[in-house]
């Protein structure tokens, strides 16, 4: 208990920040050694504590005794589906059960609330449509906090007043980005969450009244704020702007820079790791934080691709000892650069993430105007018992959700209806938009692209 108390403390975060700063001064070789040491440590941990990894690796002939001679490339990759299908055996902590975590998520809408007072739980469906959970223990979470403060936010607290931090995105649940940004110590900073699912006018008014020093959020959300500023509806002067989660396109970057007189910093983060890479002061490439991760770019047969060519990302998270991800298939395409950045950091870089841009859905409102449902609220949708889904707009005032569910059918469908009703209410669309649900056994990928499409807007 005392240990958990220390792990959650700001002292622990500060100590980890010092170690992160030290890693920034290592040579490429020293950084590689640190990464290898941490990889062996977490591999030893999963072979001791995760029943899933024990069985999975055993099938591939990998044993605890062989650790010294094993490199990450010898291990078989894992997928999100494999992880979720074996969740209770996958995690390294016997207190964690999928059913109990889902109950907690259904009950708790406050992102700062911890499961059993210590675990941070986040969820996402991402662009793959499969709902998944990620749990971080207190020490795992301290690494993330330290990484984001030391390498992304960077700005020091103001000495005579608390820093003001605003976040725009999905805010009414345990989504990764809001869970992290709302977890700043109240002594150091004031926090303003801005729900992307509320009317734009109220987002603008709240921002104006708050005057944030740091604006953070989904790239598309920060871009909306920039457009409001350019139209003259708001006047804020943030010192630092952090864009994450969805793609920051060159057009968005230009509008944000023009609106606020500062370039945004692009942060590559996901529920699988909330701080994987970020742009340095040159605002070009993103530096991969290889002291706490291993990144591999592979082709469709999971073979490594040459530097400079696009590949699918395999992620190994070296700090999450609660739900360890080793050679986990992210649904992101990356290009790892051959050439160093040119700044002082030893970390390799990737090109700006193309990422996937999901479509906005436009509907008729009761007042005869049109308003949109932001893709984030669908990408981040969580309902207990909902396993996978796809949203198809069928008319200007109608949408169909194909759903794969587990558990008691009628109860899960009622919960989906309830959650969607709340989302429609946020945009005042509840009276006009009709929701149809269709229970299916499978949702195939798009036959043309071969990829899964989460949101299919109305043609024309
Ligand atoms: Zn750099």
Coordinates of C-alpha atoms in Angstrom, one line a residue, residues 85-415:
X85 CA -10.0 -12.8 -26.3
X86 CA -7.6 -13.9 -23.5
X87 CA -7.7 -10.7 -21.4
X88 CA -7.8 -12.2 -17.9
X89 CA -4.8 -14.4 -18.6
X90 CA -3.0 -11.7 -20.6
X91 CA -2.6 -9.2 -17.7
X92 CA 0.1 -9.7 -15.1
X93 CA -2.1 -8.7 -12.2
X94 CA -4.6 -11.3 -10.8
X95 CA -6.9 -8.5 -9.5
X96 CA -7.8 -7.5 -13.0
X97 CA -10.8 -9.1 -14.7
X98 CA -12.3 -7.9 -17.9
X99 CA -15.9 -8.2 -16.6
X100 CA -15.1 -6.1 -13.5
X101 CA -13.2 -3.5 -15.6
X102 CA -16.1 -3.2 -18.0
X103 CA -18.5 -2.7 -15.1
X104 CA -16.2 0.0 -13.7
X105 CA -16.1 1.8 -17.1
X106 CA -19.9 1.6 -17.5
X107 CA -20.3 3.1 -14.0
X108 CA -17.6 5.8 -13.9
X109 CA -17.7 8.7 -16.3
X110 CA -15.0 10.7 -14.4
X111 CA -11.6 10.2 -16.1
X112 CA -9.6 10.9 -13.0
X113 CA -11.3 8.1 -11.1
X114 CA -8.9 5.1 -10.6
X115 CA -10.0 1.5 -10.6
X116 CA -9.5 0.1 -7.0
X117 CA -8.0 3.5 -6.3
X118 CA -4.7 2.7 -8.1
X119 CA -5.2 1.5 -11.7
X120 CA -5.7 3.8 -14.6
X121 CA -8.1 2.2 -17.1
X122 CA -8.5 3.5 -20.7
X123 CA -10.5 2.2 -23.6
X124 CA -10.8 2.7 -27.3
X125 CA -12.2 1.1 -30.4
X126 CA -9.7 3.0 -32.5
X127 CA -10.2 2.8 -36.2
X128 CA -10.4 -1.0 -36.1
X129 CA -13.9 -1.0 -34.5
X130 CA -12.9 -3.5 -31.9
X131 CA -13.3 -2.2 -28.3
X132 CA -10.3 -2.8 -26.2
X133 CA -9.1 -2.0 -22.7
X134 CA -5.7 -0.9 -21.4
X135 CA -4.7 -0.8 -17.8
X136 CA -1.8 1.0 -16.2
X137 CA -0.5 0.4 -12.7
X138 CA 0.6 3.4 -10.6
X139 CA 4.3 3.1 -11.5
X140 CA 3.5 2.6 -15.3
X141 CA 1.3 5.7 -15.2
X142 CA 4.1 7.7 -13.5
X143 CA 6.4 7.0 -16.5
X144 CA 3.7 8.3 -18.9
X145 CA 3.2 11.5 -16.8
X146 CA 6.9 12.1 -16.6
X147 CA 7.4 11.5 -20.3
X148 CA 4.7 13.9 -21.3
X149 CA 5.8 16.7 -18.9
X150 CA 9.5 16.3 -19.7
X151 CA 9.3 15.8 -23.4
X152 CA 6.1 17.3 -24.7
X153 CA 4.6 20.0 -22.4
X154 CA 8.0 21.2 -21.3
X155 CA 6.9 24.6 -20.1
X156 CA 7.7 25.2 -16.4
X157 CA 4.9 26.0 -14.0
X158 CA 4.4 29.8 -13.5
X159 CA 5.8 30.8 -10.1
X160 CA 3.1 33.1 -8.9
X161 CA 0.1 31.3 -10.3
X162 CA -0.9 27.9 -11.4
X163 CA -0.5 26.9 -15.1
X164 CA -3.8 26.8 -17.0
X165 CA -4.2 23.7 -19.2
X166 CA -7.2 23.1 -21.5
X167 CA -8.0 19.9 -23.4
X168 CA -10.4 19.5 -26.3
X169 CA -11.6 16.0 -27.3
X170 CA -13.8 13.3 -25.8
X171 CA -14.1 14.1 -22.1
X172 CA -17.0 12.3 -20.5
X173 CA -15.3 8.9 -19.9
X174 CA -12.0 7.0 -19.5
X175 CA -10.5 7.9 -22.8
X176 CA -6.7 7.9 -23.0
X177 CA -6.0 11.6 -23.7
X178 CA -8.4 13.2 -21.2
X179 CA -7.3 10.6 -18.5
X180 CA -3.8 11.9 -18.8
X181 CA -4.3 15.6 -19.2
X182 CA -6.8 15.8 -16.4
X183 CA -4.4 14.1 -14.1
X184 CA -2.2 17.1 -13.6
X185 CA -1.7 17.8 -9.9
X186 CA -4.1 20.6 -8.9
X187 CA -1.3 22.4 -7.1
X188 CA 0.5 22.9 -10.3
X189 CA -2.2 23.5 -12.8
X190 CA -5.9 24.3 -13.4
X191 CA -7.6 22.1 -15.9
X192 CA -10.4 22.8 -18.4
X193 CA -11.9 19.9 -20.3
X194 CA -13.7 20.9 -23.5
X195 CA -16.1 18.3 -24.9
X196 CA -15.8 18.0 -28.7
X197 CA -19.4 16.8 -28.6
X198 CA -20.7 20.1 -27.3
X199 CA -21.8 23.1 -29.5
X200 CA -18.9 25.0 -30.9
X201 CA -20.1 28.3 -29.4
X202 CA -19.9 27.0 -25.8
X203 CA -16.4 25.6 -26.5
X204 CA -15.3 29.0 -27.7
X205 CA -16.9 30.9 -24.7
X206 CA -15.2 28.6 -22.2
X207 CA -11.8 28.9 -23.8
X208 CA -12.1 32.7 -23.9
X209 CA -13.0 32.9 -20.2
X210 CA -10.2 30.5 -19.2
X211 CA -7.3 31.8 -21.3
X212 CA -5.2 28.6 -21.3
X213 CA -1.4 28.7 -21.2
X214 CA -1.3 25.3 -22.8
X215 CA -3.9 24.1 -25.3
X216 CA -3.9 20.3 -25.9
X217 CA -6.2 17.9 -27.6
X218 CA -7.2 16.1 -30.7
X219 CA -5.7 17.7 -33.7
X220 CA -9.1 18.2 -35.2
X221 CA -10.3 19.8 -32.0
X222 CA -7.4 22.2 -31.7
X223 CA -8.0 23.0 -35.4
X224 CA -11.7 23.9 -34.6
X225 CA -10.4 26.3 -31.9
X226 CA -8.0 27.8 -34.4
X227 CA -10.8 28.4 -36.9
X228 CA -12.8 30.1 -34.2
X229 CA -9.8 32.4 -33.4
X230 CA -9.3 33.2 -37.1
X231 CA -13.0 34.2 -37.4
X232 CA -12.5 36.5 -34.4
X233 CA -14.9 34.6 -32.2
X234 CA -12.2 34.0 -29.5
X235 CA -8.9 35.6 -28.6
X236 CA -6.6 33.3 -26.6
X237 CA -2.8 33.3 -26.5
X238 CA -1.5 29.8 -25.5
X239 CA 2.3 29.5 -25.0
X240 CA 2.2 25.8 -26.0
X241 CA -0.1 23.9 -28.3
X242 CA -0.1 20.1 -28.3
X243 CA -1.9 18.1 -31.0
X244 CA -2.5 14.4 -30.7
X245 CA -4.7 11.3 -31.4
X246 CA -6.0 12.2 -34.9
X247 CA -3.9 13.4 -37.9
X248 CA -2.4 16.9 -37.9
X249 CA -2.6 17.7 -41.6
X250 CA -0.4 20.5 -43.2
X251 CA -3.6 22.6 -43.6
X252 CA -4.5 22.2 -39.9
X253 CA -0.9 23.1 -38.9
X254 CA -1.0 26.2 -41.0
X255 CA -4.3 27.4 -39.6
X256 CA -3.3 26.7 -36.0
X257 CA 0.1 28.5 -36.5
X258 CA -1.7 31.5 -38.1
X259 CA -4.4 31.6 -35.4
X260 CA -2.2 31.5 -32.3
X261 CA 1.2 32.7 -33.6
X262 CA 2.9 29.4 -32.5
X263 CA 3.5 26.1 -34.2
X264 CA 1.7 23.1 -32.6
X265 CA 3.7 20.2 -31.4
X266 CA 2.6 16.9 -32.8
X267 CA 2.5 14.1 -30.2
X268 CA 2.0 10.4 -31.3
X269 CA 0.0 8.8 -28.5
X270 CA -2.6 6.0 -28.3
X271 CA -4.3 4.0 -25.6
X272 CA -1.5 1.4 -26.0
X273 CA 1.1 4.0 -24.9
X274 CA 0.2 7.6 -24.2
X275 CA 3.5 9.1 -25.3
X276 CA 5.4 7.3 -28.1
X277 CA 6.9 10.1 -30.1
X278 CA 6.9 13.9 -30.4
X279 CA 8.2 16.7 -32.5
X280 CA 11.3 18.5 -31.4
X281 CA 11.8 22.3 -31.7
X282 CA 12.5 21.9 -35.4
X283 CA 8.8 20.9 -35.8
X284 CA 9.6 18.4 -38.5
X285 CA 9.9 14.7 -37.7
X286 CA 8.7 13.0 -34.6
X287 CA 11.3 11.5 -32.3
X288 CA 10.5 8.0 -31.1
X289 CA 11.0 7.5 -27.4
X290 CA 13.1 4.4 -27.7
X291 CA 14.2 4.4 -24.1
X292 CA 10.7 3.1 -23.1
X293 CA 9.6 1.5 -26.4
X294 CA 10.7 -0.7 -29.2
X295 CA 9.3 0.3 -32.6
X296 CA 9.5 -2.0 -35.6
X297 CA 8.1 -1.3 -39.1
X298 CA 7.0 -4.5 -40.9
X299 CA 5.3 -5.5 -44.1
X300 CA 2.0 -7.5 -44.3
X301 CA 3.9 -10.8 -43.7
X302 CA 5.4 -9.2 -40.5
X303 CA 8.9 -9.0 -42.1
X304 CA 11.0 -5.9 -41.4
X305 CA 10.9 -3.2 -44.0
X306 CA 14.0 -1.0 -44.9
X307 CA 14.4 2.4 -43.3
X308 CA 12.7 5.1 -45.3
X309 CA 9.9 2.8 -46.6
X310 CA 6.4 2.6 -45.1
X311 CA 5.6 -0.3 -42.8
X312 CA 3.0 -1.3 -40.2
X313 CA 4.0 -0.6 -36.7
X314 CA 4.8 -3.3 -34.1
X315 CA 4.9 -1.7 -30.7
X316 CA 6.7 -3.1 -27.6
X317 CA 5.9 -1.0 -24.5
X318 CA 8.7 -1.3 -22.0
X319 CA 7.0 0.4 -19.0
X320 CA 3.6 -1.2 -18.7
X321 CA 4.1 -4.1 -16.3
X322 CA 0.4 -4.5 -15.7
X323 CA -0.8 -5.2 -19.2
X324 CA 2.5 -5.6 -21.2
X325 CA 2.4 -5.2 -24.9
X326 CA 5.2 -7.1 -26.7
X327 CA 5.3 -6.9 -30.5
X328 CA 1.7 -5.6 -30.5
X329 CA 0.2 -4.9 -33.9
X330 CA -0.8 -1.2 -34.0
X331 CA -3.0 -0.2 -36.9
X332 CA -0.7 2.6 -37.9
X333 CA 1.6 3.0 -40.8
X334 CA 5.0 4.6 -40.2
X335 CA 8.1 5.5 -42.1
X336 CA 11.2 5.3 -39.9
X337 CA 13.8 7.8 -41.2
X338 CA 17.3 6.7 -42.2
X339 CA 18.9 10.1 -41.5
X340 CA 19.2 11.6 -38.0
X341 CA 17.1 14.7 -37.2
X342 CA 20.0 17.1 -36.8
X343 CA 19.0 18.2 -33.3
X344 CA 20.8 17.0 -30.2
X345 CA 18.4 14.2 -29.3
X346 CA 19.7 10.6 -29.8
X347 CA 16.2 9.2 -30.6
X348 CA 15.4 8.0 -34.2
X349 CA 12.6 9.8 -36.0
X350 CA 9.5 9.0 -38.0
X351 CA 7.9 11.1 -40.7
X352 CA 4.8 13.0 -39.7
X353 CA 2.1 10.3 -39.1
X354 CA -0.4 10.2 -41.9
X355 CA -2.8 8.4 -39.6
X356 CA -6.4 7.7 -40.5
X357 CA -8.9 10.5 -40.9
X358 CA -12.3 9.3 -40.1
X359 CA -15.3 11.0 -41.7
X360 CA -17.6 13.5 -40.0
X361 CA -21.3 12.6 -40.2
X362 CA -23.6 15.5 -41.1
X363 CA -27.3 15.5 -40.0
X364 CA -30.3 17.8 -40.2
X365 CA -31.1 19.5 -36.9
X366 CA -34.6 20.3 -35.5
X367 CA -34.0 24.0 -36.4
X368 CA -33.5 23.1 -40.0
X369 CA -29.8 23.7 -40.0
X370 CA -27.1 21.0 -40.2
X371 CA -24.7 19.8 -37.6
X372 CA -22.0 17.1 -37.4
X373 CA -21.2 14.2 -35.2
X374 CA -17.4 14.3 -34.6
X375 CA -15.7 11.0 -35.5
X376 CA -13.9 11.0 -32.1
X377 CA -17.1 10.3 -30.2
X378 CA -17.5 7.1 -32.3
X379 CA -13.8 6.2 -32.3
X380 CA -13.9 6.4 -28.5
X381 CA -17.3 4.8 -28.0
X382 CA -17.5 2.4 -25.1
X383 CA -20.5 0.3 -24.0
X384 CA -20.1 -2.8 -21.8
X385 CA -20.9 -5.9 -23.9
X386 CA -20.3 -4.1 -27.2
X387 CA -17.4 -5.9 -28.9
X388 CA -17.1 -4.3 -32.4
X389 CA -19.2 -2.0 -34.5
X390 CA -19.5 0.0 -37.7
X391 CA -21.5 3.2 -38.3
X392 CA -23.2 3.8 -41.6
X393 CA -25.2 6.9 -42.4
X394 CA -28.2 5.8 -44.4
X395 CA -30.2 9.1 -44.8
X396 CA -29.8 12.7 -43.9
X397 CA -31.5 11.9 -40.6
X398 CA -30.8 8.3 -40.1
X399 CA -27.9 6.0 -39.2
X400 CA -27.3 2.3 -38.9
X401 CA -24.9 0.7 -36.4
X402 CA -23.8 -2.8 -37.1
X403 CA -22.9 -4.3 -33.8
X404 CA -21.2 -7.5 -32.5
X405 CA -22.1 -8.1 -28.9
X406 CA -21.5 -10.4 -26.0
X407 CA -23.7 -11.1 -23.1
X408 CA -27.4 -10.4 -22.7
X409 CA -28.5 -9.1 -26.0
X410 CA -31.4 -6.8 -25.1
X411 CA -29.5 -5.2 -22.2
X412 CA -26.5 -4.5 -24.4
X413 CA -28.7 -3.0 -27.2
X414 CA -30.5 -0.8 -24.6
X415 CA -27.1 0.4 -23.3

